[in-house]
Amino acid sequence: MSEKLLQVEQLQTEFTKDKQKIRILHGVNFHINKGEVIGLVGESGCGKSLTSLSIMGLFKGTSGEITGGHIRFNGQDITSLNVNEMRKMRGKQIAMIFQEPMTSLNPVMKIGEQLMEPIRIHLNLNKKQAKEHAISMLKKVGIARPDEVINEYPHQLSGGMRQRVMIAMAMSCNPNLLIADEPTTALDVTIQAQILELMKQLQQQEDMSILLITHDLGIVAEMCDRVVVMYAGRVVEEANVFDLFEEPKHPYTRGLIGSVPKIGDKRDKLDSIKGNVPDPSDMPIGCKFAPRCTQVMPICLEAEPTSIMLENDRLCSCWLYDHERGEMHV
Amino acid sequence: GDSEKGQKGSDKEIVIAVNENFISMDPHNTGDTNSNSVQSAMLEGLLGFDSDGQITTVLAEDYSVSENALEYTFKLNQGIKFHDGEEFNAEAVKVNIERIMKDESLRLNSRGFNLITSVDILGDYEIKVTLKTPYSAMLTRFSVAKMLSPKLIKENSDDIPKSPVGTGPFKFVEWVQGDHLTVERYDDYWKKGERVKKITYKPVPENGSRIAMLKTGEASVIYPLPAQNLQELEGNKDIIVSKIPSTIARYVSINTMKEPFDDVRIRQAFNYAVDKNAYIKVVNSGFGLPLDSVIPSKTLYYVKQDVYEQNIEKAKELLKEAGFENGFTAEIWGNTNSDTMKGMQFIQQQLKEIGVTVEIKSMEEGTLSDEIFGAQTPEEAKLQMWYVSWSSYASDVTNATKPLFHSESIPPNSANTAYYKNTEVDSWMNEANSTGDATKQAELYEKIQSTIYKDAPWIFLGVDELLVGTRSDIEGIYVDPTGGINVSDANFK
Amino acid sequence: MFQYILKRIIEMIPLLLVVSILTFLFIHMIPGDPARLVAGKDATLEDVNRVSIELGLDQPIWKQYVTFMGNLFKGDLGTSLKTGLPVSNMFADRFMPSIYLTLLSMGWALVIGLIIGTLSAVFKNKWPDHLGMVTAVSGISLPGFWLGLILIQIFSVQLGWFPTGGAEGWKSYVLPSITLGAGIMSMLARFTRSSLLETLKADFIRTGRAKGLKESSVLTKHALRNSLIPVVTIAGLQFGFLLGGSVVVETVFSFPGMGRLLIDSIAFRDYPVIQSALLLFSIEFILVNLIVDILYSTLNPKIQYE
Amino acid sequence: MSNKLLKVTGIRKSFEIPSGILGKKKILKAVNDVSFEIMEGQTFSLVGESGCGKSTTGRLVSRLLTPSEGEIWIDGEEISQKKESQLKKMRQKVQMIFQDPYASLNPRMKVRDIIAEPLLIHTKLSKLEQQRLVSEILKVVGLNESHADRYAHEFSGGQRQRIGIARALIMKPRLIIADEPVSALDVSIQSQILNLLKDLQSEYNITYLFISHDLSVVEHISDYIGVMYLGTIVESGPKDAIFSNPQHPYTKALLSSVPIPDPKLRKERIILKGDLPSPMNPPAGCPFHTRCPVSMEMCKTIVPKVTQVALDNHFVSCHLMSS
Amino acid sequence: MEFTSTVTEKKQVVPKKKYSPVREFWVNFKHQKTAFFASMFILLLIIIAIIGPSIAPYDPYKPDYDATLQGPSSEHILGTDEYGRDIFSRILVGTRITLSVSTSSVLLGAIVGTVLGIMSGYFGGWLDRIIMRSSDVMFAFPDLLLAIAIVAVLGPGLNNVIIAVSVFSVPSFARLVRGSTLEAKENTFVEAAKSMGAPHKRIMFKHIFPETVSSLIVFVTMRIGTAIIAASSLSFLGLGASPETPDWGAMLSMGRDYLGTASHVVMMPGIAIFLTVLAFNLVGDGLRDVLDPKTKNE
Ligand SMILES: Nc1ncnc2c1ncn2[C@@H]1O[C@H](COP(=O)(O)OP(=O)(O)OP(=O)(O)O)[C@@H](O)[C@H]1O
Ligand SMILES: Nc1ncnc2c1ncn2[C@@H]1O[C@H](COP(=O)(O)OP(=O)(O)OP(=O)(O)O)[C@@H](O)[C@H]1O
Ligand SMILES: [Mg+2]
Ligand SMILES: [Mg+2]
């Protein structure tokens, strides 16, 4: 097995509301190897973005905090870093692309200025060098007239261009890990295809690791090496991308894959997972998916399953596979 | 000029802070005390006022009035030069008097002068003025009308309101609108004496700020010194406070033609209801004298009357006799000045004691003036009571009575807002005006005062005492009863 | 940009014409007869009538207006009824001090208001926020004369640092501008706070942090600039208060400004002065709004003008 | 049942874009000669990239905008130039579902009031009566009574979109214009909503104008499809024809861009170059030629004509076809 | 036609306790501690406004010329004024007029200004231009001149004070609200309402107005202080309450001359005004959070 770049171990993250702590992440475990593209999927609200924010340590302005577990980056526990050390890490070693390209850029600042900020901080370049670097980054992400674009404002760019700027910004300091939180949700299919293509290229050129967060299984299938499926703040399944689509183990994963309309699919009605993601402050006892599960068993309503290692290094938390539980549960 | 007239004195400058902006430096067109004060540093008249407000000679060496009170002859002082080098002589006087007579734009001070039929130069330094009809206040008018350089009048009359040229102890330097006006010692002044080098007059409307300036020494003299702040200066050895009885009468005029005020008992009851000492204490912070006649005590021919001492019982009785045992509701008007507001509230409180409910209606000046003078006949008048003050030159008893009590002065014609009409009083006033005989006038004014005081067309309240604050290193500055500041001998000790 | 500004300035002309007619009618309509006020209480009816003719007040109102405007186009603002001085002369010494005072007050109020507002937003519901609130509320509810006199007591009488009044040298501007700016500072602080609280929720703030920016840079470079638009609006609004509301300050600090002149002139119904001052204020106001609009588009590049 | 419920012929809409401070206005042709028709009870979908004019078309049909040219017939009535006051009746028949379930619900109103709003505007029903209808409709869209007293932000995206659908349904409309009703939603929720829309259609015979950029969704729900590019419909036809026999290079690129949820089917795609050209200065000739992988010389100058591909109403505007 | 359920949910969300809107508001508001205490203070003021005259230890109008300008003492806890009237009693009795005039004038100004501002922003075009240019002119117009005109046209009376003070504040409110309206009308839910056929009135007031509330609240609460002072200066012009009325602003202004020697005369009403404005601001902040459904539980 290749070298582990990032290890997330038993990550717990909580928000405080009305003086009450609400736990959103309940012991999230996964790891990313060097040069690997990991997909993090799950329904809205299951904690995907929160996982990435926990890795980045970006809780300022919210009541969120990490209350348990470790995040190791290159072996170093980054949850114990102080504010300044963490700040130096951000943008340089771990960079992030946010869900909303439309609002994630400062509307009143020129593209160039925004792009040069991390370059100047982390690479210690002077203004002129930083500008050159910024232009070269824009070129790399396929922006046609970079020397003009740096003097434009975000609203003068199309959504696709903005997202490319975000990518250029994130990649500008050559991070080891790129966290891409739904980088294309806001984009059109044709632009989306361009962006994904671009990310793939860059990832291969720079030997970067990517944590790709999405709920679009199509993108996962296109891009990822390994997939982590989350539900209600827990990892419910983790597997190689081929295995996962070939034979999803967890009923939730199965439900997800079943609900995707596929071109050429003649079904009159799509499969769908009934109901909604439970409210974090009002979780069912037992397996959190049980109320929506088509294969629910009595035990599911009483106790929460733990992660079970199945064949091919896959992991799954479901009572259905309890009989396969070997020695090595995580 | 450093001959015997040579002026020495300190090279230091002083600042005098007053409460309002100066309006105009045209001495022939000025109605406000502060402008007058500043002008008096630069300009002089044939006659002037002494510290008691009575008439003395200034540029005139001597004067005489004919028996029939129509001819005024002046002998002038010689060797006096205006600040611009022009000589002061009979010709200069004539130019000045004719300006006042003829220039239509001088709307304020032409009074009296419009009665002049001829100005005759009797010699280089002697001049005679002849009137159409007698006017007993004419000497006062001559004191008020200050002399300007004839050159200025002839050649640069547009500059008069901005930068006058006279014969006074100080000459004009600059006037920054709204900020200050500076005058400088005139070294060729015709009277001897040591004076400061420069005087800067500053309008400082805020009482507290004026006091602060005096305390910090930014101002050497402040006038008026707000009485309510006097306490702040207690024990301050650097500051001297002087108190001057004024010619400012404070009163409430009562519309004697309006029911129920047409009943003298009601008006007297009002007078009995008011405690004059309390009035002075509360409204004037303890500085002032009861108004014990129709005119202030400093005014010519003043005779003290029997004061309506506060007597609630008597007041109630009078009301009862007049048929208002249970009181009634009345309205008092006044401007928006905070002193006026205070005064009106005081009246309200006092009349409440005798069961009269007073409604206070304070109005902005312009509106108030429209309300009062908009009434073309006494019947139209809505005015019931007016809280107001009146001030005239101590020497000018005519102005202290005629506009206020003569039936010809009933609004809109003039300020008889008591709508007081007494044919006897009218004829006494006319008679006093047309004689040059002082004893006769004194007699007539005694009758006028006692008659009106008994008729009580006013609630007689008080006479202000003026307060001046001076730094203790300054001398030679005094304030006269009309509030004019005299600086001709201003100097450091 | 230049053409736009030019267009706006040309647009002012008809607007000012309408304004001049309206104000002319308005001030002649309100009660109060300048002739009576000028002549004085003891004036006889005859005196008053004479003054009235002399001042041209017996003319029909449209004629008076035409005369006024005719003179205005010749650059002559007329002659004050009260002082007999040319109006331009009365304005000359007061106009610039008024402008300086206004700008100075606005300047410090903006800076301090922004600082207080920012600290309040950053430390929402902590002590700096509470302190900011108390300061802002004090600023708005303390009457100007009180603050002014207290400042004079402390800084002029006790410490002797600044003069009690006047308009000579920068020192004499300090206390009046503090007094005048206090209310504006308060408004600005409150609006900065609320606007910044909104901005701090925006996604691009998180982007800034994710780049590894210092918190202070995030705040100043990213958050503040995006919060300025409402602040600029309020600042523009407050100019009205500055222009008209400086009377108290001018009184307390015996400051030679336009505010008191206008108020005194109103008391005397000094029509030419009132009329000219109002036109001047209108011009100032329209210019301020133009500047606000230009600021909008520099602060927010999305805002463009037709 | 071949009643044409909606017929749109040759509508155009341009916006004046103030540009710069100099005052020259630019013209943006957002919709440029669009025609289509929908039979009652059927679904017509508009697909295309962001900014190609889909929403504008939808807003023209719902008369939130007034077309500068062209006719819009709804249920036999021409409404393209009617005044707001004359549209009230039409507004009862036509309802919209918006793209963004977050932004299209007033955050300060309770769900109950949001759903009842059309009733309040168009009917004189009593409060009680309104609430009864609200409760009913909530059940229809799969929410329950207890949801009615909450605010929109307390719901998940899917639930919010149900609220939007409930609001559109409560007037029992004939035509629903659904502007990207599922693109903001999770796959799991998306399938729920798509199923719901289909169920409602078969139950109440509702006609949909369905706007989307997601071809897999469109395939699932439509009867007919129109592919838009830069304000014009470049290809239109029955669903099967478009999917099995796409003619226009843009349609082909769109189809190939859709990521397929099967890692084994990773494929070479037609990746279009560049971004959508600015509609303010659209390219001359065929609007697609700047990005077209098979563009020819003539495409740069000559606007292609609409040609019929096969018998079954399949039209395309491309020089490859017409030549 | 009968609707039938086509999709059902297995797990029902546990319904929250159902409250009436007022009750719900109250429950949320109570969480805002500072705001809650501030509103208790305002409630206290309202109670004083109602019962003030009956609990005042002295007759607020009764002078005592032997005890003028006395500092706070056990007899007069806040001292006496220039007529020897008890300041504490005057503040108590003055609460009613001060509060009612200031709040109602600010509210009236806010209402008119808001309506104009919303119309201006919503309809745009010539209406916008007329309203905005008029407000420009109003800004340049000195309050005193307007006040004189109002006195002349309407005559004295408390209602007219309220009108005058509101007239002064209308342009500010109009501009403020117009700005927020321009932003708010771009919301999709506004378009949604249009598509439903909602009339302009409903769109403006049901959908756009709430979006402007948060800046309105800041402005309204700040304006209360300004209004108290403005109302008192109008009463000097003879427009409002007669000068003996224990209006806080008037007490403050009348006490001006005594600032140097008997500062309590100014200080006491000043503190009353300060506390009131502070309370309104704190409540405003709380209200803003509560009215925004997104933050009300924070
Ligand atoms: N600032 C916050 N305060 C309180 N709760 C929060 C906050 N941010 C997120 N949450 C909660 O945390 C949970 C997980 O949110 P998260 O953003 O990680 O979801 P996600 O999986 O990224 O969903 P999506 O696909 O919608 O982006 C949600 O229930 C959300 O309500
Ligand atoms: N009110 C408007 N004023 C000016 N331009 C507009 C307006 N509305 C839309 N446009 C422009 O018209 C073009 C078409 O917009 P439209 O919203 O119809 O696109 P769309 O296909 O719905 O895109 P999306 O998928 O992003 O919703 C775009 O370039 C857009 O910028
Ligand atoms: Mg997310
Ligand atoms: Mg759209």
mmCIF file of C-alpha atoms in Angstrom, chain E residues 45-226:
data_model
loop_
_atom_site.group_PDB
_atom_site.id
_atom_site.type_symbol
_atom_site.label_atom_id
_atom_site.label_comp_id
_atom_site.label_asym_id
_atom_site.label_seq_id
_atom_site.Cartn_x
_atom_site.Cartn_y
_atom_site.Cartn_z
ATOM 1 C CA LEU E 45 -41.169 53.071 30.996
ATOM 2 C CA ILE E 46 -44.564 52.337 29.543
ATOM 3 C CA ILE E 47 -45.912 51.567 32.980
ATOM 4 C CA ILE E 48 -44.437 54.795 34.244
ATOM 5 C CA ALA E 49 -45.942 56.577 31.300
ATOM 6 C CA ILE E 50 -49.319 55.306 32.393
ATOM 7 C CA ILE E 51 -49.116 55.638 36.133
ATOM 8 C CA GLY E 52 -46.341 58.231 36.369
ATOM 9 C CA PRO E 53 -48.530 61.088 37.581
ATOM 10 C CA SER E 54 -49.914 59.030 40.428
ATOM 11 C CA ILE E 55 -46.583 57.802 41.738
ATOM 12 C CA ALA E 56 -44.685 61.051 41.416
ATOM 13 C CA PRO E 57 -43.654 62.180 44.907
ATOM 14 C CA TYR E 58 -44.282 65.837 44.098
ATOM 15 C CA ASP E 59 -46.507 67.883 41.864
ATOM 16 C CA PRO E 60 -44.260 68.249 38.827
ATOM 17 C CA TYR E 61 -45.622 71.701 38.088
ATOM 18 C CA LYS E 62 -45.480 73.120 41.596
ATOM 19 C CA PRO E 63 -42.734 75.645 42.010
ATOM 20 C CA ASP E 64 -40.845 76.243 45.207
ATOM 21 C CA TYR E 65 -38.874 79.412 44.837
ATOM 22 C CA ASP E 66 -37.007 78.791 48.047
ATOM 23 C CA ALA E 67 -35.539 75.553 46.812
ATOM 24 C CA THR E 68 -34.375 76.210 43.295
ATOM 25 C CA LEU E 69 -31.565 74.353 41.580
ATOM 26 C CA GLN E 70 -30.851 72.051 44.482
ATOM 27 C CA GLY E 71 -28.689 69.035 43.854
ATOM 28 C CA PRO E 72 -29.913 65.531 44.565
ATOM 29 C CA SER E 73 -30.850 65.013 48.199
ATOM 30 C CA SER E 74 -32.961 62.656 50.223
ATOM 31 C CA GLU E 75 -35.862 65.023 49.785
ATOM 32 C CA HIS E 76 -35.497 65.436 46.047
ATOM 33 C CA ILE E 77 -33.632 62.406 44.856
ATOM 34 C CA LEU E 78 -32.749 63.941 41.502
ATOM 35 C CA GLY E 79 -32.688 67.512 42.759
ATOM 36 C CA THR E 80 -34.814 70.471 41.747
ATOM 37 C CA ASP E 81 -34.878 72.736 38.721
ATOM 38 C CA GLU E 82 -34.775 76.490 38.333
ATOM 39 C CA TYR E 83 -38.288 76.879 39.749
ATOM 40 C CA GLY E 84 -37.625 74.444 42.546
ATOM 41 C CA ARG E 85 -39.716 71.752 40.912
ATOM 42 C CA ASP E 86 -38.841 68.169 41.719
ATOM 43 C CA ILE E 87 -36.898 66.733 38.784
ATOM 44 C CA PHE E 88 -37.664 63.129 39.624
ATOM 45 C CA SER E 89 -41.387 63.819 39.518
ATOM 46 C CA ARG E 90 -40.989 65.709 36.298
ATOM 47 C CA ILE E 91 -39.119 62.851 34.678
ATOM 48 C CA LEU E 92 -41.768 60.388 35.816
ATOM 49 C CA VAL E 93 -44.625 62.509 34.569
ATOM 50 C CA GLY E 94 -42.760 63.452 31.422
ATOM 51 C CA THR E 95 -42.269 59.856 30.390
ATOM 52 C CA ARG E 96 -45.645 59.693 28.716
ATOM 53 C CA ILE E 97 -45.306 62.665 26.448
ATOM 54 C CA THR E 98 -41.649 62.030 25.673
ATOM 55 C CA LEU E 99 -42.156 58.417 24.748
ATOM 56 C CA SER E 100 -45.369 58.876 22.871
ATOM 57 C CA VAL E 101 -44.204 61.819 20.817
ATOM 58 C CA SER E 102 -40.799 60.407 19.960
ATOM 59 C CA THR E 103 -41.895 56.902 19.151
ATOM 60 C CA SER E 104 -44.963 57.879 17.233
ATOM 61 C CA SER E 105 -43.143 60.488 15.211
ATOM 62 C CA VAL E 106 -40.341 58.112 14.366
ATOM 63 C CA LEU E 107 -42.831 55.425 13.487
ATOM 64 C CA LEU E 108 -44.905 57.757 11.378
ATOM 65 C CA GLY E 109 -41.801 59.001 9.592
ATOM 66 C CA ALA E 110 -40.634 55.447 9.156
ATOM 67 C CA ILE E 111 -43.971 54.345 7.771
ATOM 68 C CA VAL E 112 -44.295 57.150 5.264
ATOM 69 C CA GLY E 113 -40.605 56.986 4.378
ATOM 70 C CA THR E 114 -40.802 53.236 3.978
ATOM 71 C CA VAL E 115 -43.808 53.389 1.714
ATOM 72 C CA LEU E 116 -42.172 56.040 -0.436
ATOM 73 C CA GLY E 117 -38.849 54.228 -0.410
ATOM 74 C CA ILE E 118 -40.367 50.897 -1.373
ATOM 75 C CA MET E 119 -42.402 52.447 -4.158
ATOM 76 C CA SER E 120 -39.400 54.361 -5.359
ATOM 77 C CA GLY E 121 -37.192 51.307 -5.447
ATOM 78 C CA TYR E 122 -39.830 48.893 -6.680
ATOM 79 C CA PHE E 123 -41.364 50.870 -9.509
ATOM 80 C CA GLY E 124 -38.256 52.825 -10.454
ATOM 81 C CA GLY E 125 -38.511 55.197 -13.381
ATOM 82 C CA TRP E 126 -40.000 58.642 -13.048
ATOM 83 C CA LEU E 127 -41.631 57.885 -9.701
ATOM 84 C CA ASP E 128 -38.235 57.010 -8.328
ATOM 85 C CA ARG E 129 -36.720 60.139 -9.733
ATOM 86 C CA ILE E 130 -39.410 62.390 -8.338
ATOM 87 C CA ILE E 131 -39.278 60.855 -4.898
ATOM 88 C CA MET E 132 -35.505 60.878 -4.721
ATOM 89 C CA ARG E 133 -35.036 64.390 -6.006
ATOM 90 C CA SER E 134 -37.715 65.676 -3.655
ATOM 91 C CA SER E 135 -35.918 64.035 -0.818
ATOM 92 C CA ASP E 136 -32.674 65.698 -1.922
ATOM 93 C CA VAL E 137 -34.370 69.050 -1.718
ATOM 94 C CA MET E 138 -35.924 68.191 1.601
ATOM 95 C CA PHE E 139 -32.482 67.392 2.933
ATOM 96 C CA ALA E 140 -31.168 70.750 1.888
ATOM 97 C CA PHE E 141 -34.149 72.473 3.455
ATOM 98 C CA PRO E 142 -33.549 73.637 6.993
ATOM 99 C CA ASP E 143 -35.811 72.018 9.553
ATOM 100 C CA LEU E 144 -36.551 75.368 11.089
ATOM 101 C CA LEU E 145 -38.150 76.632 7.907
ATOM 102 C CA LEU E 146 -40.314 73.549 7.629
ATOM 103 C CA ALA E 147 -41.245 73.861 11.252
ATOM 104 C CA ILE E 148 -42.314 77.464 10.819
ATOM 105 C CA ALA E 149 -44.412 76.487 7.859
ATOM 106 C CA ILE E 150 -45.993 73.640 9.758
ATOM 107 C CA VAL E 151 -46.819 75.889 12.668
ATOM 108 C CA ALA E 152 -48.290 78.357 10.244
ATOM 109 C CA VAL E 153 -50.381 75.832 8.388
ATOM 110 C CA LEU E 154 -51.377 73.412 11.104
ATOM 111 C CA GLY E 155 -51.036 75.500 14.202
ATOM 112 C CA PRO E 156 -49.797 74.241 17.522
ATOM 113 C CA GLY E 157 -50.623 70.874 19.018
ATOM 114 C CA LEU E 158 -48.855 67.683 19.891
ATOM 115 C CA ASN E 159 -50.117 65.916 16.821
ATOM 116 C CA ASN E 160 -48.511 68.529 14.685
ATOM 117 C CA VAL E 161 -45.201 68.062 16.455
ATOM 118 C CA ILE E 162 -45.411 64.433 15.568
ATOM 119 C CA ILE E 163 -46.165 65.355 11.994
ATOM 120 C CA ALA E 164 -43.308 67.830 11.881
ATOM 121 C CA VAL E 165 -40.726 65.472 13.312
ATOM 122 C CA SER E 166 -41.858 62.736 10.982
ATOM 123 C CA VAL E 167 -41.684 65.029 7.996
ATOM 124 C CA PHE E 168 -38.038 65.701 8.852
ATOM 125 C CA SER E 169 -37.232 62.029 8.907
ATOM 126 C CA VAL E 170 -39.211 60.881 5.893
ATOM 127 C CA PRO E 171 -36.466 61.535 3.317
ATOM 128 C CA SER E 172 -33.870 59.619 5.291
ATOM 129 C CA PHE E 173 -36.132 56.649 5.675
ATOM 130 C CA ALA E 174 -37.128 56.806 2.041
ATOM 131 C CA ARG E 175 -33.525 56.699 0.881
ATOM 132 C CA LEU E 176 -32.577 53.934 3.240
ATOM 133 C CA VAL E 177 -35.517 51.750 2.310
ATOM 134 C CA ARG E 178 -35.131 52.416 -1.369
ATOM 135 C CA GLY E 179 -31.593 51.071 -1.174
ATOM 136 C CA SER E 180 -32.690 47.858 0.499
ATOM 137 C CA THR E 181 -35.630 47.537 -1.866
ATOM 138 C CA LEU E 182 -33.409 47.662 -4.912
ATOM 139 C CA GLU E 183 -31.586 44.707 -3.469
ATOM 140 C CA ALA E 184 -34.628 42.851 -2.190
ATOM 141 C CA LYS E 185 -36.616 43.004 -5.366
ATOM 142 C CA GLU E 186 -34.052 40.843 -7.098
ATOM 143 C CA ASN E 187 -34.956 37.904 -4.857
ATOM 144 C CA THR E 188 -36.421 34.920 -6.612
ATOM 145 C CA PHE E 189 -39.279 34.712 -4.197
ATOM 146 C CA VAL E 190 -40.357 38.124 -5.379
ATOM 147 C CA GLU E 191 -40.486 36.797 -8.894
ATOM 148 C CA ALA E 192 -42.315 33.766 -7.631
ATOM 149 C CA ALA E 193 -44.951 35.989 -6.120
ATOM 150 C CA LYS E 194 -45.245 37.873 -9.386
ATOM 151 C CA SER E 195 -45.704 34.653 -11.283
ATOM 152 C CA MET E 196 -48.574 33.797 -9.024
ATOM 153 C CA GLY E 197 -50.217 37.011 -9.987
ATOM 154 C CA ALA E 198 -49.707 38.738 -6.661
ATOM 155 C CA PRO E 199 -50.631 42.403 -6.867
ATOM 156 C CA HIS E 200 -47.904 45.024 -6.474
ATOM 157 C CA LYS E 201 -49.119 45.952 -3.048
ATOM 158 C CA ARG E 202 -48.732 42.466 -1.772
ATOM 159 C CA ILE E 203 -45.315 42.046 -3.312
ATOM 160 C CA MET E 204 -44.088 45.310 -1.886
ATOM 161 C CA PHE E 205 -45.346 44.848 1.597
ATOM 162 C CA LYS E 206 -45.468 41.139 2.150
ATOM 163 C CA HIS E 207 -42.312 40.154 0.339
ATOM 164 C CA ILE E 208 -40.007 43.109 -0.025
ATOM 165 C CA PHE E 209 -40.723 45.019 3.126
ATOM 166 C CA PRO E 210 -39.520 42.329 5.555
ATOM 167 C CA GLU E 211 -36.171 42.352 3.792
ATOM 168 C CA THR E 212 -35.699 46.001 4.612
ATOM 169 C CA VAL E 213 -36.600 45.577 8.241
ATOM 170 C CA SER E 214 -33.161 44.913 9.585
ATOM 171 C CA SER E 215 -31.632 48.207 8.553
ATOM 172 C CA LEU E 216 -34.909 49.944 9.348
ATOM 173 C CA ILE E 217 -34.700 48.732 12.913
ATOM 174 C CA VAL E 218 -31.209 50.089 13.362
ATOM 175 C CA PHE E 219 -32.292 53.404 11.975
ATOM 176 C CA VAL E 220 -35.573 53.636 13.849
ATOM 177 C CA THR E 221 -33.998 52.881 17.182
ATOM 178 C CA MET E 222 -31.239 55.377 16.591
ATOM 179 C CA ARG E 223 -33.722 58.016 15.498
ATOM 180 C CA ILE E 224 -35.663 57.838 18.759
ATOM 181 C CA GLY E 225 -32.974 59.899 20.439
ATOM 182 C CA THR E 226 -32.910 62.429 17.653
#
